[in-house]
Short mmCIF file of C-alpha atoms in Angstrom, two decimals:
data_model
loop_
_atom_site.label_atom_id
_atom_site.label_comp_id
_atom_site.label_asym_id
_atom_site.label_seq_id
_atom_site.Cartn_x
_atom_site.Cartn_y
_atom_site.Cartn_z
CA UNK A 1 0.00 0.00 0.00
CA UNK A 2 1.48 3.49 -1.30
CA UNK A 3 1.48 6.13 1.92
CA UNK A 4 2.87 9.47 1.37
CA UNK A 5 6.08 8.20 3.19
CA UNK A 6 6.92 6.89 -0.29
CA UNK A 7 7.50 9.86 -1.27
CA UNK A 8 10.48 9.63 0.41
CA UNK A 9 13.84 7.86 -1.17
CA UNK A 10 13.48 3.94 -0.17
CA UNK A 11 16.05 1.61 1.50
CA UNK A 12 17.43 0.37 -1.73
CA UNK A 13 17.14 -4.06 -2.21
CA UNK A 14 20.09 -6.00 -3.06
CA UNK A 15 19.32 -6.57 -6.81
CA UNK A 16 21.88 -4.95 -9.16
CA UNK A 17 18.93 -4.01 -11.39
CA UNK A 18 16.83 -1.95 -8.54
CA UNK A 19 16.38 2.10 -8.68
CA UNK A 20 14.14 4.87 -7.70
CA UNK A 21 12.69 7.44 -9.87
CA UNK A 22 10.53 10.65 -10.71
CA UNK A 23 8.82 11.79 -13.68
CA UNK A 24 6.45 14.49 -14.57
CA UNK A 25 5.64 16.27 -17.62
CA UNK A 26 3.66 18.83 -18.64
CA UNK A 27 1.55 20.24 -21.32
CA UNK A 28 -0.38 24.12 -21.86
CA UNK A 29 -3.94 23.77 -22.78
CA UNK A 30 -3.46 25.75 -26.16
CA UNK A 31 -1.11 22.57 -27.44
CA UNK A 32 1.80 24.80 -28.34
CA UNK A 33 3.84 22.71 -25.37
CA UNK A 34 5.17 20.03 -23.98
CA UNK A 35 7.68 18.73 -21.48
CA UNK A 36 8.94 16.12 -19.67
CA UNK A 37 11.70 15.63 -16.90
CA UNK A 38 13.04 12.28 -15.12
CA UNK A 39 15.68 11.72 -12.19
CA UNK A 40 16.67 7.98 -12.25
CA UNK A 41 18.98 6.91 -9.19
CA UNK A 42 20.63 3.24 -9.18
CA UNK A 43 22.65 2.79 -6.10
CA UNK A 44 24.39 -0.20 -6.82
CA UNK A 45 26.42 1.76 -9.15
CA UNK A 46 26.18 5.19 -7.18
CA UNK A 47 25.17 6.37 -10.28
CA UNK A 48 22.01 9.14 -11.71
CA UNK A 49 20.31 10.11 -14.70
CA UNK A 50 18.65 13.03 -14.76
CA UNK A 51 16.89 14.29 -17.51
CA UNK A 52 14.53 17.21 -19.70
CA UNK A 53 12.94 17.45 -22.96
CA UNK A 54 10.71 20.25 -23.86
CA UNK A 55 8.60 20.74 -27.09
CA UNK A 56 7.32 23.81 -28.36
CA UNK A 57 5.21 23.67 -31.72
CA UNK A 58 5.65 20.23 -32.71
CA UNK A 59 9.62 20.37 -32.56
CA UNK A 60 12.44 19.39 -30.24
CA UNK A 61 13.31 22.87 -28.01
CA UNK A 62 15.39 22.02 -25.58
CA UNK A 63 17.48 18.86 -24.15
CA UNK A 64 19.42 18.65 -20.97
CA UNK A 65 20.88 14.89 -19.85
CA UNK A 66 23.42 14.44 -17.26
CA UNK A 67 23.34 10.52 -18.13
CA UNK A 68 25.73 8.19 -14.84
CA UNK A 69 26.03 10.98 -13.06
CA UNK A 70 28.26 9.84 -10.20
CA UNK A 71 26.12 10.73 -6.82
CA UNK A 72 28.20 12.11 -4.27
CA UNK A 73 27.68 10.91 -0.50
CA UNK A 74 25.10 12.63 1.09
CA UNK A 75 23.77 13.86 -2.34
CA UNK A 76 20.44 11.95 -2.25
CA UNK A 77 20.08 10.95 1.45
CA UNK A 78 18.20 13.52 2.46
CA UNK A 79 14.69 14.32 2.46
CA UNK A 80 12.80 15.48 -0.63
CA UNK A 81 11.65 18.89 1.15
CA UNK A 82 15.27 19.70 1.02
CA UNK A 83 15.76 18.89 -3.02
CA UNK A 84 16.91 16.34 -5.11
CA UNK A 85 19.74 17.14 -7.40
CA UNK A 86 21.50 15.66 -10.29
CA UNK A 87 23.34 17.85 -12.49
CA UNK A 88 21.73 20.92 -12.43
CA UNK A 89 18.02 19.28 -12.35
CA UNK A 90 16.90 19.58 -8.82
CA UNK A 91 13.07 18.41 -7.45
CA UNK A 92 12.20 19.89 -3.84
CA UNK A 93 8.78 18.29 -2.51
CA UNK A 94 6.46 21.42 -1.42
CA UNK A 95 3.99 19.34 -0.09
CA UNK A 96 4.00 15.41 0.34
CA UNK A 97 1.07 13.78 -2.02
CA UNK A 98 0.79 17.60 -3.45
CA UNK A 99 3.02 19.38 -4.59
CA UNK A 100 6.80 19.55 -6.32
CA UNK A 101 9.21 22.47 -7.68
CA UNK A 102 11.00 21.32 -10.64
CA UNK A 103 14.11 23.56 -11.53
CA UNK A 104 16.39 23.12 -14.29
CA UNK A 105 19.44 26.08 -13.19
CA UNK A 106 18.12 29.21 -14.55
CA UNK A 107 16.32 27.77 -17.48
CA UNK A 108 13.19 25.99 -15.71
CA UNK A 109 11.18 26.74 -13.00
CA UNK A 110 7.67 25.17 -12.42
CA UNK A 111 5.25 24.11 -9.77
CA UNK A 112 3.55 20.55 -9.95
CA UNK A 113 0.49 20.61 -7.99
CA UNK A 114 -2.05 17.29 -7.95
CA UNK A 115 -4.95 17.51 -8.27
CA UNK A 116 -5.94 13.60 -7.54
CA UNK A 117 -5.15 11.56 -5.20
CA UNK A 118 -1.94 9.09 -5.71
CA UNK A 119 -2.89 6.24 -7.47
CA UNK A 120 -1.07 2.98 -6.60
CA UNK A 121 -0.46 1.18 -10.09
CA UNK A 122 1.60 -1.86 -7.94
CA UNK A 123 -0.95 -4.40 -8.40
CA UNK A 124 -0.76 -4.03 -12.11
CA UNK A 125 2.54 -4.99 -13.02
CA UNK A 126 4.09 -8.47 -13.87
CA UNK A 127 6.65 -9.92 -11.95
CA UNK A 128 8.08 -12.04 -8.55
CA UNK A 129 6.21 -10.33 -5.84
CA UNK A 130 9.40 -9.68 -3.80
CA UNK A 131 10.77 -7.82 -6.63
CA UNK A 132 7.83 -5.93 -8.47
CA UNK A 133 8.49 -2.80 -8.97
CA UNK A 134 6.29 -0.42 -6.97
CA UNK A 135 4.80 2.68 -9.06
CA UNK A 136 2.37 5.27 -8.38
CA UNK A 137 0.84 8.11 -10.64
CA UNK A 138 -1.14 11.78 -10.37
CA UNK A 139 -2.41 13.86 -12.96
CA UNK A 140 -2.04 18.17 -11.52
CA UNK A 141 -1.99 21.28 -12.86
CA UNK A 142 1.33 22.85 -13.66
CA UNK A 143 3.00 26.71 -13.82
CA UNK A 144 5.91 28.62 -13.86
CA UNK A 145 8.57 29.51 -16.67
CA UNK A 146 10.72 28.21 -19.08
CA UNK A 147 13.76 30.29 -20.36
CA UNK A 148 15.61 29.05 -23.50
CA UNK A 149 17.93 30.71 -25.79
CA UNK A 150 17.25 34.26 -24.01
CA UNK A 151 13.30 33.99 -24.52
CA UNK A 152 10.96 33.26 -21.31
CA UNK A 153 7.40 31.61 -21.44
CA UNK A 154 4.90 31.36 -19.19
CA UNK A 155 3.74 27.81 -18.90
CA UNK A 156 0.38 27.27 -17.85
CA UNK A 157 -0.95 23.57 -18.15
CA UNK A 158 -1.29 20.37 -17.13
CA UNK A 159 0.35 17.48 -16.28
CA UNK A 160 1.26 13.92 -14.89
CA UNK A 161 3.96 12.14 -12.26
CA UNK A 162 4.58 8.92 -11.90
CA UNK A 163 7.27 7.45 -8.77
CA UNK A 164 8.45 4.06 -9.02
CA UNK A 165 10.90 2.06 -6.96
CA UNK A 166 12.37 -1.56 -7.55
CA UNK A 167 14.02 -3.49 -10.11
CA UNK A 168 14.00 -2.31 -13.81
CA UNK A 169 15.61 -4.60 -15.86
CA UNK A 170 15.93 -2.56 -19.24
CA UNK A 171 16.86 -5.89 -21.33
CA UNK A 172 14.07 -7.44 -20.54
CA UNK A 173 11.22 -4.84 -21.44
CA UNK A 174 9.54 -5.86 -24.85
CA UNK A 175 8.31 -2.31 -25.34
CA UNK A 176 5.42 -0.32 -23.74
CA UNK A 177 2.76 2.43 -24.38
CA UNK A 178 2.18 5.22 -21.74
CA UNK A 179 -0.51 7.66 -22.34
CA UNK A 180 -1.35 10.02 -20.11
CA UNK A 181 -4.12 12.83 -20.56
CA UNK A 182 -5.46 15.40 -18.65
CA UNK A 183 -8.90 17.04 -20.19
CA UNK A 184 -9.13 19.38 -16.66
CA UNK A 185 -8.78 19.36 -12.79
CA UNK A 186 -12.31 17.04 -12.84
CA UNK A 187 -10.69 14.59 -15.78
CA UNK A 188 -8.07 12.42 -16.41
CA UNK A 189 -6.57 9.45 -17.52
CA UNK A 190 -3.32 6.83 -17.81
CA UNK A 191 -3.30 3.99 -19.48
CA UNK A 192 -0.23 1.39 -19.97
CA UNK A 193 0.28 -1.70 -21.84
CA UNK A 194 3.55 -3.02 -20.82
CA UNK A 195 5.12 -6.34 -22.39
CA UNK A 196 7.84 -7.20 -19.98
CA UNK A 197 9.31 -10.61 -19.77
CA UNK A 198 6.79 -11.91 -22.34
CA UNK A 199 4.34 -10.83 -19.68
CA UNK A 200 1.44 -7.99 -21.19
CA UNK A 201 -0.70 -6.07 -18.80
CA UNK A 202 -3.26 -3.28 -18.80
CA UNK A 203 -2.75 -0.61 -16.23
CA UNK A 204 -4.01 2.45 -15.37
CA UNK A 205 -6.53 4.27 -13.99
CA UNK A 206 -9.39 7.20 -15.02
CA UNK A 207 -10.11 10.05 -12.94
CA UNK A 208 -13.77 11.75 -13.33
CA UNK A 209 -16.00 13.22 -11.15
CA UNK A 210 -13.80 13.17 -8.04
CA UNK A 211 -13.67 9.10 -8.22
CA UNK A 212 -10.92 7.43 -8.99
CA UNK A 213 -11.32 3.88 -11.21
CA UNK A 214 -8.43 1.35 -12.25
CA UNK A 215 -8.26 0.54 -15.32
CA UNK A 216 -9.18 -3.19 -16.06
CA UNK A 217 -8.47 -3.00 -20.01
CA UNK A 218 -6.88 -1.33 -22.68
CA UNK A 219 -6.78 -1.69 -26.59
CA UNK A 220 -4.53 0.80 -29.00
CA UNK A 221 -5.12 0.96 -32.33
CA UNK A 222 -2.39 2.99 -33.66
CA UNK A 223 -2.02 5.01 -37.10
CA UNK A 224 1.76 5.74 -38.41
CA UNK A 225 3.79 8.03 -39.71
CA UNK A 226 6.45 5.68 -40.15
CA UNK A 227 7.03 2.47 -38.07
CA UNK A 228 6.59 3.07 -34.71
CA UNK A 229 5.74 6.63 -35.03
CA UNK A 230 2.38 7.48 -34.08
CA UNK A 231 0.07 9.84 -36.33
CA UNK A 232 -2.90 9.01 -33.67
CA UNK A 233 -4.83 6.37 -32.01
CA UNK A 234 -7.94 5.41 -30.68
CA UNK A 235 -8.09 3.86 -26.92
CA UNK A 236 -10.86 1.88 -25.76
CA UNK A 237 -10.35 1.53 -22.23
CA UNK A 238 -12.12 -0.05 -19.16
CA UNK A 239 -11.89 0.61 -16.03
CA UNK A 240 -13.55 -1.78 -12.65
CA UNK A 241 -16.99 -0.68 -12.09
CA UNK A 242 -17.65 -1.39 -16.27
CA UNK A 243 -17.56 2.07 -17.61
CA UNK A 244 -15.89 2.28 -21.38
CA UNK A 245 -14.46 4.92 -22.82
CA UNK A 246 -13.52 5.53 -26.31
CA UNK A 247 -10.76 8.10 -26.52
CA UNK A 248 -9.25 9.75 -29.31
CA UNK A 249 -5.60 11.09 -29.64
CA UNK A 250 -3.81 13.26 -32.72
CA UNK A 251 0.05 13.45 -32.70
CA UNK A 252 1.31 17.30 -32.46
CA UNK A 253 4.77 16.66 -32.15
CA UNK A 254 7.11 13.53 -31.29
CA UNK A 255 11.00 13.62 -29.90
CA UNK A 256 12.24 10.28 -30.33
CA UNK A 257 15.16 8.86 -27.09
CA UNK A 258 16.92 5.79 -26.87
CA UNK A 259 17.58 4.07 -23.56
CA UNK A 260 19.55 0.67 -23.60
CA UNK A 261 18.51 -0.38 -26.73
CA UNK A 262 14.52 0.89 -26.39
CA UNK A 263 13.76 3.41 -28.48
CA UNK A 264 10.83 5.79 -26.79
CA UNK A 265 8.76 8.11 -28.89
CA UNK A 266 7.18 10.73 -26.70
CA UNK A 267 4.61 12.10 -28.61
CA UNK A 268 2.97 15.20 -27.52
CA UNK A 269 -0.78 14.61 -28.18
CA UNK A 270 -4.42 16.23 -28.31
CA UNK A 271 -6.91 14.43 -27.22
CA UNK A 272 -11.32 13.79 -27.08
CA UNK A 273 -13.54 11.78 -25.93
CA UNK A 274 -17.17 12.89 -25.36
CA UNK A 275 -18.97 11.57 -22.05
CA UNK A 276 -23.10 11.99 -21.59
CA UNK A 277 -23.16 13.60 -24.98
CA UNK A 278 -20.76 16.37 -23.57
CA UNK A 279 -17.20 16.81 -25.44
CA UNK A 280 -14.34 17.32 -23.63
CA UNK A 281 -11.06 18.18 -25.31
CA UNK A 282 -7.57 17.58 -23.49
CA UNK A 283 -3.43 17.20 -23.51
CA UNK A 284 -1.04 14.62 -23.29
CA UNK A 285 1.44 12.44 -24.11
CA UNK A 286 1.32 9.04 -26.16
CA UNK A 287 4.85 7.54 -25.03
CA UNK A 288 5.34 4.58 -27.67
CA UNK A 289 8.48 2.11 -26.39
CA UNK A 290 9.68 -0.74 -28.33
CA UNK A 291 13.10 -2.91 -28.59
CA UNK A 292 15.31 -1.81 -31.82
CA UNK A 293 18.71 -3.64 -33.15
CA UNK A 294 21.88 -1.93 -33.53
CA UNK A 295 20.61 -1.65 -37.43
CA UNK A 296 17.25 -0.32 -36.15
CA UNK A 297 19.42 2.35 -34.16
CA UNK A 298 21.26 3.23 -37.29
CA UNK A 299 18.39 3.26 -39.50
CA UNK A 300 16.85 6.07 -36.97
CA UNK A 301 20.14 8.05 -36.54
CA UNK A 302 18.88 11.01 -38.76
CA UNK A 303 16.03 11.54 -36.25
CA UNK A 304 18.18 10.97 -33.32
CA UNK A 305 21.24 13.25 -34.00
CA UNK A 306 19.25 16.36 -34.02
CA UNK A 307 18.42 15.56 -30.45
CA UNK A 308 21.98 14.57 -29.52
CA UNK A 309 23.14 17.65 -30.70
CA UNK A 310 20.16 19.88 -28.30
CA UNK A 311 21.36 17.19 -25.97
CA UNK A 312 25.05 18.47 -26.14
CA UNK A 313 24.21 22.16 -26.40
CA UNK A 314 21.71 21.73 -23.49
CA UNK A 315 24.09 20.24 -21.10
CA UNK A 316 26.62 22.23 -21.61
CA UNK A 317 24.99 25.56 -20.22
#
């Protein structure tokens, strides 16, 4: 059971495999934006990734990655309220279950405010139940600034976080699709498909109306671009008391990252679905994950270098 002392860095297990990390992303309600930020801590190695990738009208706009960071001692013992830093990302917990700071130097500086409750996905992921890997999400409401290349905007949107603790063995994910959606502060949605081990599972969960409902199934039906790049999709998703929804999503921008061999499109999305005959219109993120050969990684090198080199430029500041 998820309490908000999880919020909290966790005794780490023995596995070489196990880590601890945060995510959120964000996305303004006109659909001209869309971020995403990650700290990823493995302590067997003493090692940290931290990482953010920002969109701004369908294109790439900024990269930072500090990628094995060596953690100092000391650097992430300490409680949240007091920061978490890697490179020159740093999280500070404002309020536990509520609310984060995310600050990237002088370049980013938002709020990350919930507005449902944490959701505990750990029941809904394959695995030895010693060793699952213990996740939890919440869709909020984010604001503050972003400052690239001498211009400042005001970012005023929406947003989800995930936390997850426990052994990721990178090797042996298949792929996955994450899609997360926020339509206001009454709506909301995730829904995951993982294939891990040769294991696939539906995950998730639907905020509406206050109540929160886990998701039970999940069918994607994906249009393309170009192999593994989504265009759009339609979700049909279920959730435990029986209610369906149908859920459509339209691709406004994709930055494509490679992690051990997985190549990730994050695809900044629009999204609709109509409920009781009303409409409701929202932002997100389709995250599309699949396994690629070293051929499949040189095939997609002339999408990938342009990255690399905002990567570079973006780390170097």
């Amino acid at each position: 059971m998820i309490t908000l002392q999880d919020e909290n860095l966790h005794q780490p297990g023995t596995d070489p495999d196990w880590q601890e990390s945060f995510y959120f992303n964000w996305a303004t309600t006109d659909e001209s934006t869309f971020g995403l930020t990650r700290i990823g801590f493995n302590p067997a190695s003493g090692k940290a990734d931290a990482v953010v990738v920002t969109q701004r009208d369908g294109k790439a706009e900024h990269v930072y990655a500090s990628v094995g960071t060596t953690v100092e001692p000391g650097q992430l013992d300490g409680p949240p309220e007091g920061g978490l830093r890697v490179g020159d990302l740093t999280y500070t917990m404002l309020e536990a279950g509520r609310s984060w700071r995310i600050q990237l130097g002088d370049r980013l500086d938002l709020t990350w405010t919930a507005f449902t409750p944490i959701v505990d996905f750990h029941h809904g992921f394959p695995g030895d139940a010693d060793e699952i890997q213990h996740h939890f999400e919440q869709s909020g409401t984010v604001t503050g600034t972003a400052t690239f290349d001498g211009v400042t905007h005001v970012i005023d949107g929406l947003g989800q976080r995930d936390k997850s603790w426990g052994v990721r063995e990178w090797e042996g994910i298949t792929g996955w699709d994450w899609i997360a959606c926020q339509f206001g502060p009454d709506l909301s949605f995730n829904a995951t498909r993982t294939d891990i081990n040769g294991t696939s599972t539906p995950v998730g969960f639907v905020y509406d109306a206050g109540q929160v409902r886990h998701v039970t199934a999940v069918e994607i039906d994906y249009t393309w671009l170009a192999p593994h790049l989504p265009k759009s999709a339609t979700l049909h998703v279920s959730v435990e008391d029986g209610t369906a929804y149908v859920i459509e999503a339209t691709a406004l921008g994709s930055v494509p990252l490679l992690k051990n061999k997985l190549f990730i499109e994050e695809t900044h999305a629009s999204f609709r679905t109509e409920i009781d005959g009303v409409v409701r219109r929202g932002v997100g993120v389709l995250e599309h994950a699949h396994h690629v050969s070293h051929l499949g990684i040189a095939k997609r090198l002339p999408r990938l270098l342009p990255v690399f080199a905002l990567a570079k430029r973006g780390s170097n500041k």
